[in-house]
Amino acid sequence: MKFIRFEMAGKAEIGILNKEETGILPLSRIYPGFGVTIMQQVIEGAGENESSQLWEAYNGETDCPQVPLEEVKVLAPIERPVHDILCVGVNYRDHREEAAGALADFKAAPEAVYFAKRAIRILGSGEAIEARLDLDDQLDYEVELAVIIGKEGKDIPREKAEEYIFGYSIFNDISSRKLQNRHGQWFRGKSLDTYTAMGPVILHKSALPFPVEVDVRSYVNGEKRQDSNTRLFLADIPKIIEDLSKGMTLEPGDIIATGTPAGVGMGSNPPRFMKQGDEVICEIPPIGRLVNRVEMYFPGRT
């Protein structure tokens, strides 16, 4: 089941895609009067009764009217995260080798590396990356699998990790490499406005066997740049959730970006960074495609 946030007649709504992925079953029609407009309400409020109603609608067991997908604007499934994004650095074997070749002072950490990424607003598929090339002309892409936490937890053992997951999405950890290197850490270079994209949907965890093994790819202007699989994780999802929850509470709606594979612009020789007009596509086949275009942003211009 895929949860989608969309705009219809100037109003944001939440729904689920039908099995053919040609239409949307709006939650406002599945639960009349419920007033669901943000994904956080779904993540926090999906009890057993509500879930059964969703599955009945998804399986065509109700007469819920559908909205054709082509008649709506698809929005980021979560526009304003509850907290900063929780990120995992250098979490693919191939990307670790790539980073070692691209950065003279790179040293592999003995344990998983975690950092935060600030995102005031998350871009959806089809929205423009407002590139601050005046601050840094080394604009890079990073396709990642995002894990959406579904319930509050602390000190979660790895064997129970799946119980705390709501679903999965595609994440583009857009990065400014000069800022990243100048400040000696990841936060500053990854937290500019519009440098976080996610979508086009959230795939419910029930759709994928656990632990998750999915292909992860990116394309720039149609050229494949990244092509890997989450089975190459250095720290798998159970390990990540176990680590992050040790002494720290995870809450519904928290987003964990699980790291990117080899093939980023920084890792090419010579490096290939994004520029004005470039289109970047992030793809994870069970979820879909996240598409964004680079547009120059000029401070002070509206």
Coordinates of C-alpha atoms in Angstrom, one line a residue:
M1 CA 0.0 0.0 0.0
K2 CA 1.3 3.4 -1.0
F3 CA 0.3 6.6 0.9
I4 CA 0.3 9.7 -1.1
R5 CA -0.1 13.4 -0.3
F6 CA -1.6 15.5 -3.1
E7 CA -3.2 18.8 -4.0
M8 CA -6.7 18.9 -5.5
A9 CA -8.7 22.1 -6.1
G10 CA -6.1 24.0 -4.1
K11 CA -6.4 21.8 -1.0
A12 CA -3.8 19.3 0.3
E13 CA -5.1 15.8 1.0
I14 CA -3.8 12.3 2.0
G15 CA -4.8 9.2 0.1
I16 CA -3.7 5.7 -0.9
L17 CA -2.9 4.7 -4.5
N18 CA -5.2 2.0 -6.0
K19 CA -3.5 -1.3 -6.9
E20 CA -3.1 -0.3 -10.5
E21 CA -1.5 3.0 -9.4
T22 CA -3.8 5.0 -11.7
G23 CA -6.0 6.6 -9.1
I24 CA -6.1 7.8 -5.5
L25 CA -8.5 6.7 -2.8
P26 CA -8.6 9.9 -0.6
L27 CA -8.8 9.3 3.1
S28 CA -11.4 12.0 3.3
R29 CA -13.7 9.6 1.4
I30 CA -12.6 6.5 3.3
Y31 CA -13.2 8.2 6.6
P32 CA -15.8 11.0 6.0
G33 CA -15.4 13.8 8.4
F34 CA -12.0 12.6 9.6
G35 CA -10.2 15.7 8.2
V36 CA -6.8 14.1 7.4
T37 CA -4.5 16.7 5.7
I38 CA -1.0 15.8 6.9
M39 CA 0.8 12.4 6.9
Q40 CA 1.7 12.8 10.6
Q41 CA -2.0 12.2 11.4
V42 CA -1.9 8.9 9.5
I43 CA 1.3 7.7 11.0
E44 CA 0.2 8.5 14.6
G45 CA -3.5 7.5 14.2
A46 CA -3.6 4.2 12.2
G47 CA -5.2 1.9 14.7
E48 CA -6.5 -1.6 14.0
N49 CA -10.0 -0.5 13.0
E50 CA -8.7 2.3 10.7
S51 CA -6.2 -0.1 9.1
S52 CA -8.9 -2.6 8.3
Q53 CA -10.9 0.2 6.6
L54 CA -7.9 1.2 4.5
W55 CA -7.3 -2.4 3.4
E56 CA -11.0 -2.8 2.5
A57 CA -10.8 0.3 0.3
Y58 CA -7.5 -0.8 -1.2
N59 CA -8.8 -4.2 -2.1
G60 CA -11.9 -2.8 -3.8
E61 CA -14.3 -4.0 -1.1
T62 CA -15.9 -0.6 -0.7
D63 CA -17.5 1.9 -3.1
C64 CA -15.0 4.7 -2.3
P65 CA -14.8 7.2 -5.2
Q66 CA -11.3 7.5 -6.8
V67 CA -9.5 10.5 -8.1
P68 CA -7.5 10.0 -11.3
L69 CA -3.8 10.4 -10.6
E70 CA -3.3 12.8 -13.6
E71 CA -5.8 15.2 -12.1
V72 CA -3.8 16.1 -9.0
K73 CA -0.5 17.6 -8.0
V74 CA 1.7 15.2 -6.1
L75 CA 3.2 16.7 -2.9
A76 CA 6.0 15.6 -0.6
P77 CA 4.5 12.9 1.6
I78 CA 5.9 14.7 4.7
E79 CA 6.4 18.4 4.1
R80 CA 7.6 19.4 7.6
P81 CA 9.3 16.7 9.5
V82 CA 8.8 16.4 13.3
H83 CA 12.5 16.7 13.9
D84 CA 15.7 17.1 11.9
I85 CA 16.3 14.2 9.5
L86 CA 18.5 11.4 11.1
C87 CA 21.2 10.4 8.5
V88 CA 23.7 7.6 8.2
G89 CA 27.0 8.5 6.6
V90 CA 29.0 6.3 4.3
N91 CA 26.8 3.3 4.8
Y92 CA 27.4 1.3 1.6
R93 CA 30.6 -0.7 1.0
D94 CA 31.0 0.8 -2.5
H95 CA 30.5 4.4 -1.3
R96 CA 33.1 3.9 1.4
E97 CA 35.6 2.9 -1.2
E98 CA 34.6 5.8 -3.4
A99 CA 35.0 8.3 -0.5
A100 CA 38.4 6.9 0.3
G101 CA 39.5 7.6 -3.3
A102 CA 37.9 11.1 -3.5
L103 CA 39.0 12.5 -0.1
A104 CA 42.7 12.4 0.8
D105 CA 42.0 12.6 4.6
F106 CA 39.1 10.1 4.6
K107 CA 39.2 7.5 7.4
A108 CA 36.6 4.8 7.8
A109 CA 34.9 4.9 11.1
P110 CA 34.8 1.7 13.2
E111 CA 31.1 2.1 13.8
A112 CA 28.1 3.6 11.9
V113 CA 28.3 7.4 11.5
Y114 CA 25.1 9.4 12.3
F115 CA 24.4 13.1 11.8
A116 CA 21.4 15.4 11.5
K117 CA 20.1 17.3 8.4
R118 CA 17.9 20.3 8.9
A119 CA 14.8 20.5 6.7
I120 CA 12.3 23.3 7.2
R121 CA 10.4 22.0 4.2
I122 CA 10.8 18.8 2.2
L123 CA 10.6 19.0 -1.6
G124 CA 8.2 16.6 -3.4
S125 CA 8.7 15.0 -6.8
G126 CA 8.5 17.7 -9.5
E127 CA 9.6 20.5 -7.3
A128 CA 12.7 22.6 -8.1
I129 CA 15.9 22.5 -6.1
E130 CA 16.7 26.2 -5.4
A131 CA 20.5 25.9 -5.9
R132 CA 22.6 28.3 -3.9
L133 CA 25.5 28.2 -6.3
D134 CA 26.6 31.6 -5.0
L135 CA 27.5 29.9 -1.8
D136 CA 28.8 26.7 -3.3
D137 CA 29.0 25.5 -6.9
Q138 CA 29.6 21.9 -5.9
L139 CA 26.0 20.7 -5.8
D140 CA 25.7 16.9 -5.4
Y141 CA 22.9 14.3 -5.3
E142 CA 22.5 11.3 -3.0
V143 CA 19.8 8.7 -3.5
E144 CA 18.8 7.0 -0.3
L145 CA 16.1 4.7 1.2
A146 CA 14.2 6.6 3.9
V147 CA 12.7 4.8 6.9
I148 CA 9.7 6.4 8.5
I149 CA 9.2 5.6 12.2
G150 CA 5.7 4.6 13.1
K151 CA 5.6 4.5 16.9
E152 CA 7.6 5.8 19.8
G153 CA 10.4 3.7 21.1
K154 CA 13.6 3.7 23.1
D155 CA 16.3 1.1 23.5
I156 CA 14.8 -1.0 20.7
P157 CA 16.5 -4.4 20.1
R158 CA 17.3 -5.1 16.5
E159 CA 14.9 -8.1 16.5
K160 CA 12.0 -5.8 17.2
A161 CA 13.0 -3.0 14.8
E162 CA 10.4 -3.6 12.2
E163 CA 7.6 -3.1 14.8
Y164 CA 8.6 0.6 15.0
I165 CA 8.6 1.2 11.2
F166 CA 5.6 2.8 9.4
G167 CA 7.0 2.6 5.9
Y168 CA 9.7 3.6 3.4
S169 CA 10.2 6.4 0.8
I170 CA 12.9 7.7 -1.6
F171 CA 15.2 10.4 -0.3
N172 CA 17.6 12.7 -2.1
D173 CA 20.2 14.0 0.4
I174 CA 21.1 17.1 -1.7
S175 CA 24.6 18.3 -0.7
S176 CA 26.9 21.3 -1.0
R177 CA 30.4 19.7 -1.0
K178 CA 32.5 22.9 -0.5
L179 CA 30.4 23.9 2.5
Q180 CA 30.6 20.3 3.8
N181 CA 34.4 20.2 3.5
R182 CA 35.0 23.7 4.7
H183 CA 33.2 23.1 8.0
G184 CA 34.6 19.7 8.5
Q185 CA 31.3 18.0 9.1
W186 CA 28.1 17.2 7.1
F187 CA 25.4 19.3 8.8
R188 CA 26.1 22.7 7.2
G189 CA 26.5 21.5 3.6
K190 CA 23.3 19.4 3.7
S191 CA 20.9 21.7 5.4
L192 CA 20.3 24.6 2.9
D193 CA 16.7 25.3 2.1
T194 CA 15.2 23.0 -0.6
Y195 CA 18.2 20.6 -0.2
T196 CA 16.0 17.8 1.0
A197 CA 13.6 15.9 -1.3
M198 CA 11.4 12.9 -0.6
G199 CA 8.7 11.0 -2.3
P200 CA 6.7 10.4 -4.3
V201 CA 4.9 8.2 -1.8
I202 CA 5.4 6.3 1.5
L203 CA 5.3 2.5 0.9
H204 CA 3.8 0.7 3.9
K205 CA 6.2 -1.7 5.5
S206 CA 3.9 -4.6 4.9
A207 CA 4.8 -4.4 1.2
L208 CA 8.5 -5.4 1.6
P209 CA 10.1 -8.4 3.3
F210 CA 12.3 -7.5 6.2
P211 CA 15.2 -6.9 6.3
V212 CA 14.7 -4.8 3.2
E213 CA 16.7 -5.5 0.0
V214 CA 15.9 -3.1 -2.8
D215 CA 17.7 -1.6 -5.7
V216 CA 18.7 2.0 -5.3
R217 CA 19.5 4.2 -8.4
S218 CA 20.0 7.7 -9.5
Y219 CA 20.1 9.4 -12.9
V220 CA 21.2 12.9 -14.0
N221 CA 19.8 14.1 -17.3
G222 CA 19.0 10.5 -18.1
E223 CA 22.5 9.1 -17.4
K224 CA 22.6 6.5 -14.7
R225 CA 25.0 7.6 -11.9
Q226 CA 24.2 5.3 -9.0
D227 CA 23.1 1.6 -9.1
S228 CA 23.3 -0.5 -6.0
N229 CA 21.2 -2.5 -3.5
T230 CA 20.5 -2.1 0.2
R231 CA 22.0 -5.5 0.8
L232 CA 25.4 -3.7 0.6
F233 CA 24.6 -1.7 3.7
L234 CA 27.4 -1.6 6.3
A235 CA 24.8 -1.1 9.0
D236 CA 21.4 -2.6 8.2
I237 CA 18.1 -1.1 9.2
P238 CA 17.7 -3.2 12.4
K239 CA 21.2 -2.1 13.5
I240 CA 20.5 1.6 12.7
I241 CA 17.3 1.6 14.7
E242 CA 18.9 -0.3 17.6
D243 CA 21.8 2.2 17.6
L244 CA 19.8 5.4 17.3
S245 CA 17.3 4.4 20.0
K246 CA 19.9 3.6 22.6
G247 CA 19.2 6.3 25.2
M248 CA 17.3 8.4 22.6
T249 CA 13.6 8.3 21.9
L250 CA 12.4 7.8 18.3
E251 CA 9.0 9.2 17.6
P252 CA 6.3 8.6 15.0
G253 CA 7.2 10.6 11.9
D254 CA 10.9 10.6 12.4
I255 CA 12.8 10.1 9.1
I256 CA 16.0 8.1 8.9
A257 CA 18.0 8.5 5.7
T258 CA 20.0 5.2 5.4
G259 CA 22.9 6.4 3.3
T260 CA 23.9 6.6 -0.4
P261 CA 25.8 4.2 -2.6
A262 CA 28.7 4.9 -4.9
G263 CA 28.2 7.1 -7.9
V264 CA 27.8 10.6 -6.4
G265 CA 29.2 13.5 -8.4
M266 CA 32.0 14.1 -5.9
G267 CA 33.3 10.5 -6.5
S268 CA 33.8 10.9 -10.2
N269 CA 37.2 11.8 -11.7
P270 CA 36.9 14.6 -12.5
P271 CA 33.9 15.4 -10.2
R272 CA 30.6 15.9 -11.9
F273 CA 28.4 18.3 -9.9
M274 CA 24.9 19.4 -10.8
K275 CA 24.2 22.7 -12.5
Q276 CA 21.4 24.9 -13.6
G277 CA 18.7 23.0 -15.5
D278 CA 19.9 19.5 -14.6
E279 CA 17.3 16.9 -13.8
V280 CA 18.0 14.3 -11.1
I281 CA 15.9 11.2 -10.8
C282 CA 16.2 9.0 -7.7
E283 CA 14.6 5.5 -8.1
I284 CA 13.8 2.6 -5.9
P285 CA 11.6 0.3 -8.0
P286 CA 9.1 -0.8 -5.3
I287 CA 8.4 2.8 -4.3
G288 CA 8.7 4.8 -7.5
R289 CA 10.7 7.7 -8.8
L290 CA 11.6 11.1 -7.2
V291 CA 12.2 13.7 -9.9
N292 CA 13.7 17.2 -9.3
R293 CA 15.3 19.9 -11.4
V294 CA 18.0 22.3 -10.5
E295 CA 17.1 26.0 -10.7
M296 CA 19.4 28.9 -9.6
Y297 CA 18.3 30.8 -6.6
F298 CA 19.3 34.5 -6.3
P299 CA 19.1 36.0 -2.8
G300 CA 16.7 38.9 -2.6
R301 CA 14.8 38.0 -5.9
T302 CA 11.2 37.0 -5.5

